[in-house]
Amino acid sequence: MNDRMVWIDCEMTGLSLTDDALIEVAALVTDSELNVLGEGVDIVIRPPDAALETMPEVVRQMHTASGLLDELAGGTTLADAEEQVLAYVREHVKEPGKAPLCGNSVGTDRGFLARDMRELEGYLHYRIVDVSSVKELARRWYPRAYFNSPAKNGNHRALADIRDSITELRYYREAVFVPQPGPDSERAKEIAARLAAPAAP
């Protein structure tokens, strides 16, 4: 892996990989210090009529409030959206299979990417950086940090949600993670030895 991190957020008509459709995809690439590289991309996708007809009411209300629903008629195709995202990612990540997929609850996004944008999904490393995992651990171990985390402003639009996720990780890095440069090698070895499971008989 290299130091690049590929942040992707998707908006869908629901969470079912069987019935629901991608309607927006956005991407930002950062370096390991969470500095954004380039302008990113944010693309609205026109879904099949059937996916719109079966959209759960709560999702319809969410996408109406965000303004996304009104933009769908002018959306592009899945193939064109994938091509645009891949072009941006390749501009900043030169080798396939090197940069992890990053975001919030990003396993759901990866499922839709694997279904609808296989070339893009395959360009990413198999590992993910899920900010929601950090958040769940902070809630249990560092509740003061969790309850004072930055407010979200994304309003269920893909690019704004990514920016929120990057801000969250910046916050948790500073509020929760061990300050730089971290433990020295001897201290790290001591911790590992203390926590290592005993060898199997």
PDB file of C-alpha atoms in Angstrom:
ATOM      1  CA  MET A   1       0.000   0.000   0.000  1.00  0.00           C
ATOM      2  CA  ASN A   2       1.053   3.620  -0.402  1.00  0.00           C
ATOM      3  CA  ASP A   3       0.110   6.749   1.507  1.00  0.00           C
ATOM      4  CA  ARG A   4      -2.891   7.609  -0.677  1.00  0.00           C
ATOM      5  CA  MET A   5      -6.409   7.173   0.702  1.00  0.00           C
ATOM      6  CA  VAL A   6      -9.435   7.007  -1.611  1.00  0.00           C
ATOM      7  CA  TRP A   7     -12.582   8.378  -0.022  1.00  0.00           C
ATOM      8  CA  ILE A   8     -15.826   7.380  -1.731  1.00  0.00           C
ATOM      9  CA  ASP A   9     -19.412   7.978  -0.706  1.00  0.00           C
ATOM     10  CA  CYS A  10     -22.502   6.712  -2.483  1.00  0.00           C
ATOM     11  CA  GLU A  11     -26.133   7.690  -2.246  1.00  0.00           C
ATOM     12  CA  MET A  12     -28.631   4.979  -3.116  1.00  0.00           C
ATOM     13  CA  THR A  13     -32.378   4.460  -3.391  1.00  0.00           C
ATOM     14  CA  GLY A  14     -32.051   2.085  -0.424  1.00  0.00           C
ATOM     15  CA  LEU A  15     -29.652  -0.458   1.055  1.00  0.00           C
ATOM     16  CA  SER A  16     -30.704  -3.589  -0.853  1.00  0.00           C
ATOM     17  CA  LEU A  17     -28.142  -4.877  -3.333  1.00  0.00           C
ATOM     18  CA  THR A  18     -30.985  -6.786  -4.972  1.00  0.00           C
ATOM     19  CA  ASP A  19     -33.491  -3.973  -5.478  1.00  0.00           C
ATOM     20  CA  ASP A  20     -31.837  -0.582  -5.019  1.00  0.00           C
ATOM     21  CA  ALA A  21     -29.758   1.638  -7.290  1.00  0.00           C
ATOM     22  CA  LEU A  22     -26.813   4.002  -7.048  1.00  0.00           C
ATOM     23  CA  ILE A  23     -27.919   7.598  -7.600  1.00  0.00           C
ATOM     24  CA  GLU A  24     -24.825   9.594  -6.619  1.00  0.00           C
ATOM     25  CA  VAL A  25     -21.138   8.814  -6.225  1.00  0.00           C
ATOM     26  CA  ALA A  26     -18.375  11.141  -5.088  1.00  0.00           C
ATOM     27  CA  ALA A  27     -14.663  10.678  -4.484  1.00  0.00           C
ATOM     28  CA  LEU A  28     -11.774  12.538  -2.883  1.00  0.00           C
ATOM     29  CA  VAL A  29      -8.189  11.310  -2.604  1.00  0.00           C
ATOM     30  CA  THR A  30      -6.035  12.338   0.356  1.00  0.00           C
ATOM     31  CA  ASP A  31      -2.474  11.701   1.395  1.00  0.00           C
ATOM     32  CA  SER A  32      -1.687  10.068   4.737  1.00  0.00           C
ATOM     33  CA  GLU A  33      -1.928  13.451   6.478  1.00  0.00           C
ATOM     34  CA  LEU A  34      -5.529  13.778   5.205  1.00  0.00           C
ATOM     35  CA  ASN A  35      -4.699  16.599   2.802  1.00  0.00           C
ATOM     36  CA  VAL A  36      -7.137  16.531  -0.129  1.00  0.00           C
ATOM     37  CA  LEU A  37      -5.540  16.116  -3.566  1.00  0.00           C
ATOM     38  CA  GLY A  38      -7.281  17.780  -6.478  1.00  0.00           C
ATOM     39  CA  GLU A  39     -10.896  18.855  -6.724  1.00  0.00           C
ATOM     40  CA  GLY A  40     -12.558  15.463  -6.435  1.00  0.00           C
ATOM     41  CA  VAL A  41     -15.640  14.357  -8.335  1.00  0.00           C
ATOM     42  CA  ASP A  42     -19.353  14.295  -7.540  1.00  0.00           C
ATOM     43  CA  ILE A  43     -21.663  12.652 -10.061  1.00  0.00           C
ATOM     44  CA  VAL A  44     -25.436  12.196 -10.102  1.00  0.00           C
ATOM     45  CA  ILE A  45     -26.635   8.962 -11.730  1.00  0.00           C
ATOM     46  CA  ARG A  46     -30.031   8.443 -13.316  1.00  0.00           C
ATOM     47  CA  PRO A  47     -31.492   5.236 -11.833  1.00  0.00           C
ATOM     48  CA  PRO A  48     -33.937   2.787 -13.419  1.00  0.00           C
ATOM     49  CA  ASP A  49     -37.579   3.794 -13.005  1.00  0.00           C
ATOM     50  CA  ALA A  50     -38.239   0.615 -11.014  1.00  0.00           C
ATOM     51  CA  ALA A  51     -35.732   1.652  -8.334  1.00  0.00           C
ATOM     52  CA  LEU A  52     -37.445   5.022  -7.977  1.00  0.00           C
ATOM     53  CA  GLU A  53     -40.863   3.406  -7.699  1.00  0.00           C
ATOM     54  CA  THR A  54     -39.791   1.073  -4.886  1.00  0.00           C
ATOM     55  CA  MET A  55     -37.724   3.628  -2.952  1.00  0.00           C
ATOM     56  CA  PRO A  56     -38.653   3.524   0.764  1.00  0.00           C
ATOM     57  CA  GLU A  57     -40.517   6.634   1.881  1.00  0.00           C
ATOM     58  CA  VAL A  58     -37.890   7.605   4.461  1.00  0.00           C
ATOM     59  CA  VAL A  59     -35.222   7.520   1.738  1.00  0.00           C
ATOM     60  CA  ARG A  60     -37.439   9.495  -0.643  1.00  0.00           C
ATOM     61  CA  GLN A  61     -37.897  12.183   2.008  1.00  0.00           C
ATOM     62  CA  MET A  62     -34.143  12.298   2.669  1.00  0.00           C
ATOM     63  CA  HIS A  63     -33.237  12.698  -1.010  1.00  0.00           C
ATOM     64  CA  THR A  64     -36.028  15.245  -1.508  1.00  0.00           C
ATOM     65  CA  ALA A  65     -34.766  17.376   1.391  1.00  0.00           C
ATOM     66  CA  SER A  66     -31.185  17.261   0.081  1.00  0.00           C
ATOM     67  CA  GLY A  67     -32.266  18.250  -3.431  1.00  0.00           C
ATOM     68  CA  LEU A  68     -30.826  15.073  -4.949  1.00  0.00           C
ATOM     69  CA  LEU A  69     -34.171  13.671  -6.096  1.00  0.00           C
ATOM     70  CA  ASP A  70     -34.772  16.700  -8.326  1.00  0.00           C
ATOM     71  CA  GLU A  71     -31.394  16.200 -10.025  1.00  0.00           C
ATOM     72  CA  LEU A  72     -31.855  12.545 -10.982  1.00  0.00           C
ATOM     73  CA  ALA A  73     -33.582  13.155 -14.328  1.00  0.00           C
ATOM     74  CA  GLY A  74     -30.440  14.923 -15.547  1.00  0.00           C
ATOM     75  CA  GLY A  75     -28.106  12.277 -14.166  1.00  0.00           C
ATOM     76  CA  THR A  76     -25.559  10.312 -16.158  1.00  0.00           C
ATOM     77  CA  THR A  77     -25.114   6.553 -16.651  1.00  0.00           C
ATOM     78  CA  LEU A  78     -23.341   4.189 -14.269  1.00  0.00           C
ATOM     79  CA  ALA A  79     -20.640   3.585 -16.879  1.00  0.00           C
ATOM     80  CA  ASP A  80     -19.945   7.291 -17.341  1.00  0.00           C
ATOM     81  CA  ALA A  81     -19.912   7.892 -13.586  1.00  0.00           C
ATOM     82  CA  GLU A  82     -17.428   5.063 -13.067  1.00  0.00           C
ATOM     83  CA  GLU A  83     -15.207   6.418 -15.848  1.00  0.00           C
ATOM     84  CA  GLN A  84     -15.119   9.887 -14.272  1.00  0.00           C
ATOM     85  CA  VAL A  85     -14.332   8.592 -10.780  1.00  0.00           C
ATOM     86  CA  LEU A  86     -11.634   6.240 -12.084  1.00  0.00           C
ATOM     87  CA  ALA A  87      -9.988   9.031 -14.072  1.00  0.00           C
ATOM     88  CA  TYR A  88      -9.744  11.178 -10.935  1.00  0.00           C
ATOM     89  CA  VAL A  89      -8.512   8.310  -8.743  1.00  0.00           C
ATOM     90  CA  ARG A  90      -5.882   7.247 -11.301  1.00  0.00           C
ATOM     91  CA  GLU A  91      -4.597  10.815 -11.477  1.00  0.00           C
ATOM     92  CA  HIS A  92      -3.545  10.579  -7.821  1.00  0.00           C
ATOM     93  CA  VAL A  93      -3.136   6.819  -7.300  1.00  0.00           C
ATOM     94  CA  LYS A  94      -0.843   5.520 -10.025  1.00  0.00           C
ATOM     95  CA  GLU A  95      -0.865   1.814  -9.157  1.00  0.00           C
ATOM     96  CA  PRO A  96      -3.962  -0.361  -8.753  1.00  0.00           C
ATOM     97  CA  GLY A  97      -4.477  -2.295  -5.539  1.00  0.00           C
ATOM     98  CA  LYS A  98      -2.469   0.139  -3.406  1.00  0.00           C
ATOM     99  CA  ALA A  99      -4.871   2.652  -1.826  1.00  0.00           C
ATOM    100  CA  PRO A 100      -7.607   1.629   0.634  1.00  0.00           C
ATOM    101  CA  LEU A 101     -11.245   2.649   0.318  1.00  0.00           C
ATOM    102  CA  CYS A 102     -12.138   5.128   3.074  1.00  0.00           C
ATOM    103  CA  GLY A 103     -15.341   6.596   4.467  1.00  0.00           C
ATOM    104  CA  ASN A 104     -18.120   6.084   7.007  1.00  0.00           C
ATOM    105  CA  SER A 105     -19.803   2.647   7.102  1.00  0.00           C
ATOM    106  CA  VAL A 106     -17.973   2.141   3.840  1.00  0.00           C
ATOM    107  CA  GLY A 107     -18.715  -1.573   3.608  1.00  0.00           C
ATOM    108  CA  THR A 108     -22.157  -0.690   2.258  1.00  0.00           C
ATOM    109  CA  ASP A 109     -20.654   1.577  -0.398  1.00  0.00           C
ATOM    110  CA  ARG A 110     -18.174  -1.134  -1.370  1.00  0.00           C
ATOM    111  CA  GLY A 111     -21.009  -3.592  -1.936  1.00  0.00           C
ATOM    112  CA  PHE A 112     -22.659  -1.270  -4.453  1.00  0.00           C
ATOM    113  CA  LEU A 113     -19.315  -0.483  -6.106  1.00  0.00           C
ATOM    114  CA  ALA A 114     -18.565  -4.201  -6.458  1.00  0.00           C
ATOM    115  CA  ARG A 115     -21.963  -4.693  -8.086  1.00  0.00           C
ATOM    116  CA  ASP A 116     -22.073  -1.639 -10.367  1.00  0.00           C
ATOM    117  CA  MET A 117     -18.514  -0.286 -10.743  1.00  0.00           C
ATOM    118  CA  ARG A 118     -16.295  -3.347 -10.739  1.00  0.00           C
ATOM    119  CA  GLU A 119     -13.288  -1.738 -12.390  1.00  0.00           C
ATOM    120  CA  LEU A 120     -13.258   1.073  -9.824  1.00  0.00           C
ATOM    121  CA  GLU A 121     -13.760  -1.312  -6.901  1.00  0.00           C
ATOM    122  CA  GLY A 122     -11.003  -3.557  -8.232  1.00  0.00           C
ATOM    123  CA  TYR A 123      -8.580  -0.633  -8.482  1.00  0.00           C
ATOM    124  CA  LEU A 124      -8.677  -0.206  -4.696  1.00  0.00           C
ATOM    125  CA  HIS A 125      -6.840  -2.197  -2.033  1.00  0.00           C
ATOM    126  CA  TYR A 126      -8.948  -4.840  -0.312  1.00  0.00           C
ATOM    127  CA  ARG A 127      -8.527  -3.082   3.039  1.00  0.00           C
ATOM    128  CA  ILE A 128     -10.792  -0.270   4.147  1.00  0.00           C
ATOM    129  CA  VAL A 129     -10.479   2.662   6.536  1.00  0.00           C
ATOM    130  CA  ASP A 130     -13.880   2.983   8.187  1.00  0.00           C
ATOM    131  CA  VAL A 131     -14.251   6.107  10.307  1.00  0.00           C
ATOM    132  CA  SER A 132     -17.378   4.650  11.908  1.00  0.00           C
ATOM    133  CA  SER A 133     -15.181   1.961  13.518  1.00  0.00           C
ATOM    134  CA  VAL A 134     -13.002   4.641  15.109  1.00  0.00           C
ATOM    135  CA  LYS A 135     -16.163   6.425  16.231  1.00  0.00           C
ATOM    136  CA  GLU A 136     -17.630   3.289  17.826  1.00  0.00           C
ATOM    137  CA  LEU A 137     -14.393   2.640  19.723  1.00  0.00           C
ATOM    138  CA  ALA A 138     -14.202   6.260  20.860  1.00  0.00           C
ATOM    139  CA  ARG A 139     -17.772   6.024  22.159  1.00  0.00           C
ATOM    140  CA  ARG A 140     -16.730   3.114  24.380  1.00  0.00           C
ATOM    141  CA  TRP A 141     -13.208   4.143  25.385  1.00  0.00           C
ATOM    142  CA  TYR A 142     -13.113   7.945  25.032  1.00  0.00           C
ATOM    143  CA  PRO A 143     -16.709   9.123  25.483  1.00  0.00           C
ATOM    144  CA  ARG A 144     -15.752  12.760  26.058  1.00  0.00           C
ATOM    145  CA  ALA A 145     -14.021  12.828  22.691  1.00  0.00           C
ATOM    146  CA  TYR A 146     -16.969  11.058  21.074  1.00  0.00           C
ATOM    147  CA  PHE A 147     -19.618  13.402  22.444  1.00  0.00           C
ATOM    148  CA  ASN A 148     -17.637  16.495  21.449  1.00  0.00           C
ATOM    149  CA  SER A 149     -16.898  15.388  17.890  1.00  0.00           C
ATOM    150  CA  PRO A 150     -17.587  17.859  15.054  1.00  0.00           C
ATOM    151  CA  ALA A 151     -21.164  18.268  13.849  1.00  0.00           C
ATOM    152  CA  LYS A 152     -21.932  16.834  10.423  1.00  0.00           C
ATOM    153  CA  ASN A 153     -23.034  19.122   7.615  1.00  0.00           C
ATOM    154  CA  GLY A 154     -23.238  16.725   4.669  1.00  0.00           C
ATOM    155  CA  ASN A 155     -27.034  16.507   4.467  1.00  0.00           C
ATOM    156  CA  HIS A 156     -26.815  13.144   2.663  1.00  0.00           C
ATOM    157  CA  ARG A 157     -25.001  14.491  -0.391  1.00  0.00           C
ATOM    158  CA  ALA A 158     -22.041  12.357  -1.355  1.00  0.00           C
ATOM    159  CA  LEU A 159     -19.179  14.858  -1.634  1.00  0.00           C
ATOM    160  CA  ALA A 160     -20.213  16.790   1.473  1.00  0.00           C
ATOM    161  CA  ASP A 161     -20.483  13.506   3.399  1.00  0.00           C
ATOM    162  CA  ILE A 162     -16.909  12.644   2.403  1.00  0.00           C
ATOM    163  CA  ARG A 163     -15.672  16.010   3.641  1.00  0.00           C
ATOM    164  CA  ASP A 164     -17.461  15.324   6.939  1.00  0.00           C
ATOM    165  CA  SER A 165     -15.747  11.921   7.204  1.00  0.00           C
ATOM    166  CA  ILE A 166     -12.298  13.411   6.588  1.00  0.00           C
ATOM    167  CA  THR A 167     -12.963  16.081   9.220  1.00  0.00           C
ATOM    168  CA  GLU A 168     -14.058  13.371  11.672  1.00  0.00           C
ATOM    169  CA  LEU A 169     -10.883  11.364  11.162  1.00  0.00           C
ATOM    170  CA  ARG A 170      -8.755  14.487  11.565  1.00  0.00           C
ATOM    171  CA  TYR A 171     -10.585  15.146  14.829  1.00  0.00           C
ATOM    172  CA  TYR A 172     -10.171  11.615  16.210  1.00  0.00           C
ATOM    173  CA  ARG A 173      -6.521  11.554  15.188  1.00  0.00           C
ATOM    174  CA  GLU A 174      -5.892  14.638  17.316  1.00  0.00           C
ATOM    175  CA  ALA A 175      -8.332  13.907  20.158  1.00  0.00           C
ATOM    176  CA  VAL A 176      -7.850  10.164  20.654  1.00  0.00           C
ATOM    177  CA  PHE A 177      -4.761   8.741  18.944  1.00  0.00           C
ATOM    178  CA  VAL A 178      -1.359   8.735  20.666  1.00  0.00           C
ATOM    179  CA  PRO A 179       0.513  11.966  19.832  1.00  0.00           C
ATOM    180  CA  GLN A 180       3.263  11.828  17.205  1.00  0.00           C
ATOM    181  CA  PRO A 181       5.744  10.218  16.964  1.00  0.00           C
ATOM    182  CA  GLY A 182       4.056   7.515  19.049  1.00  0.00           C
ATOM    183  CA  PRO A 183       5.880   4.952  21.213  1.00  0.00           C
ATOM    184  CA  ASP A 184       9.492   4.092  20.456  1.00  0.00           C
ATOM    185  CA  SER A 185      10.289   0.613  19.146  1.00  0.00           C
ATOM    186  CA  GLU A 186      11.135  -0.836  22.545  1.00  0.00           C
ATOM    187  CA  ARG A 187       7.878   0.372  24.084  1.00  0.00           C
ATOM    188  CA  ALA A 188       5.911  -0.975  21.108  1.00  0.00           C
ATOM    189  CA  LYS A 189       7.592  -4.372  21.487  1.00  0.00           C
ATOM    190  CA  GLU A 190       6.800  -4.409  25.224  1.00  0.00           C
ATOM    191  CA  ILE A 191       3.112  -3.734  24.559  1.00  0.00           C
ATOM    192  CA  ALA A 192       2.961  -6.392  21.834  1.00  0.00           C
ATOM    193  CA  ALA A 193       4.656  -8.980  24.048  1.00  0.00           C
ATOM    194  CA  ARG A 194       2.307  -8.259  26.941  1.00  0.00           C
ATOM    195  CA  LEU A 195      -0.808  -8.579  24.799  1.00  0.00           C
ATOM    196  CA  ALA A 196       0.295 -11.453  22.572  1.00  0.00           C
ATOM    197  CA  ALA A 197      -1.743 -14.617  22.880  1.00  0.00           C
ATOM    198  CA  PRO A 198       0.130 -17.596  24.331  1.00  0.00           C
ATOM    199  CA  ALA A 199       1.433 -20.025  21.740  1.00  0.00           C
ATOM    200  CA  ALA A 200      -0.855 -22.946  20.975  1.00  0.00           C
ATOM    201  CA  PRO A 201       0.277 -26.247  22.537  1.00  0.00           C
TER     202      PRO A 201
END
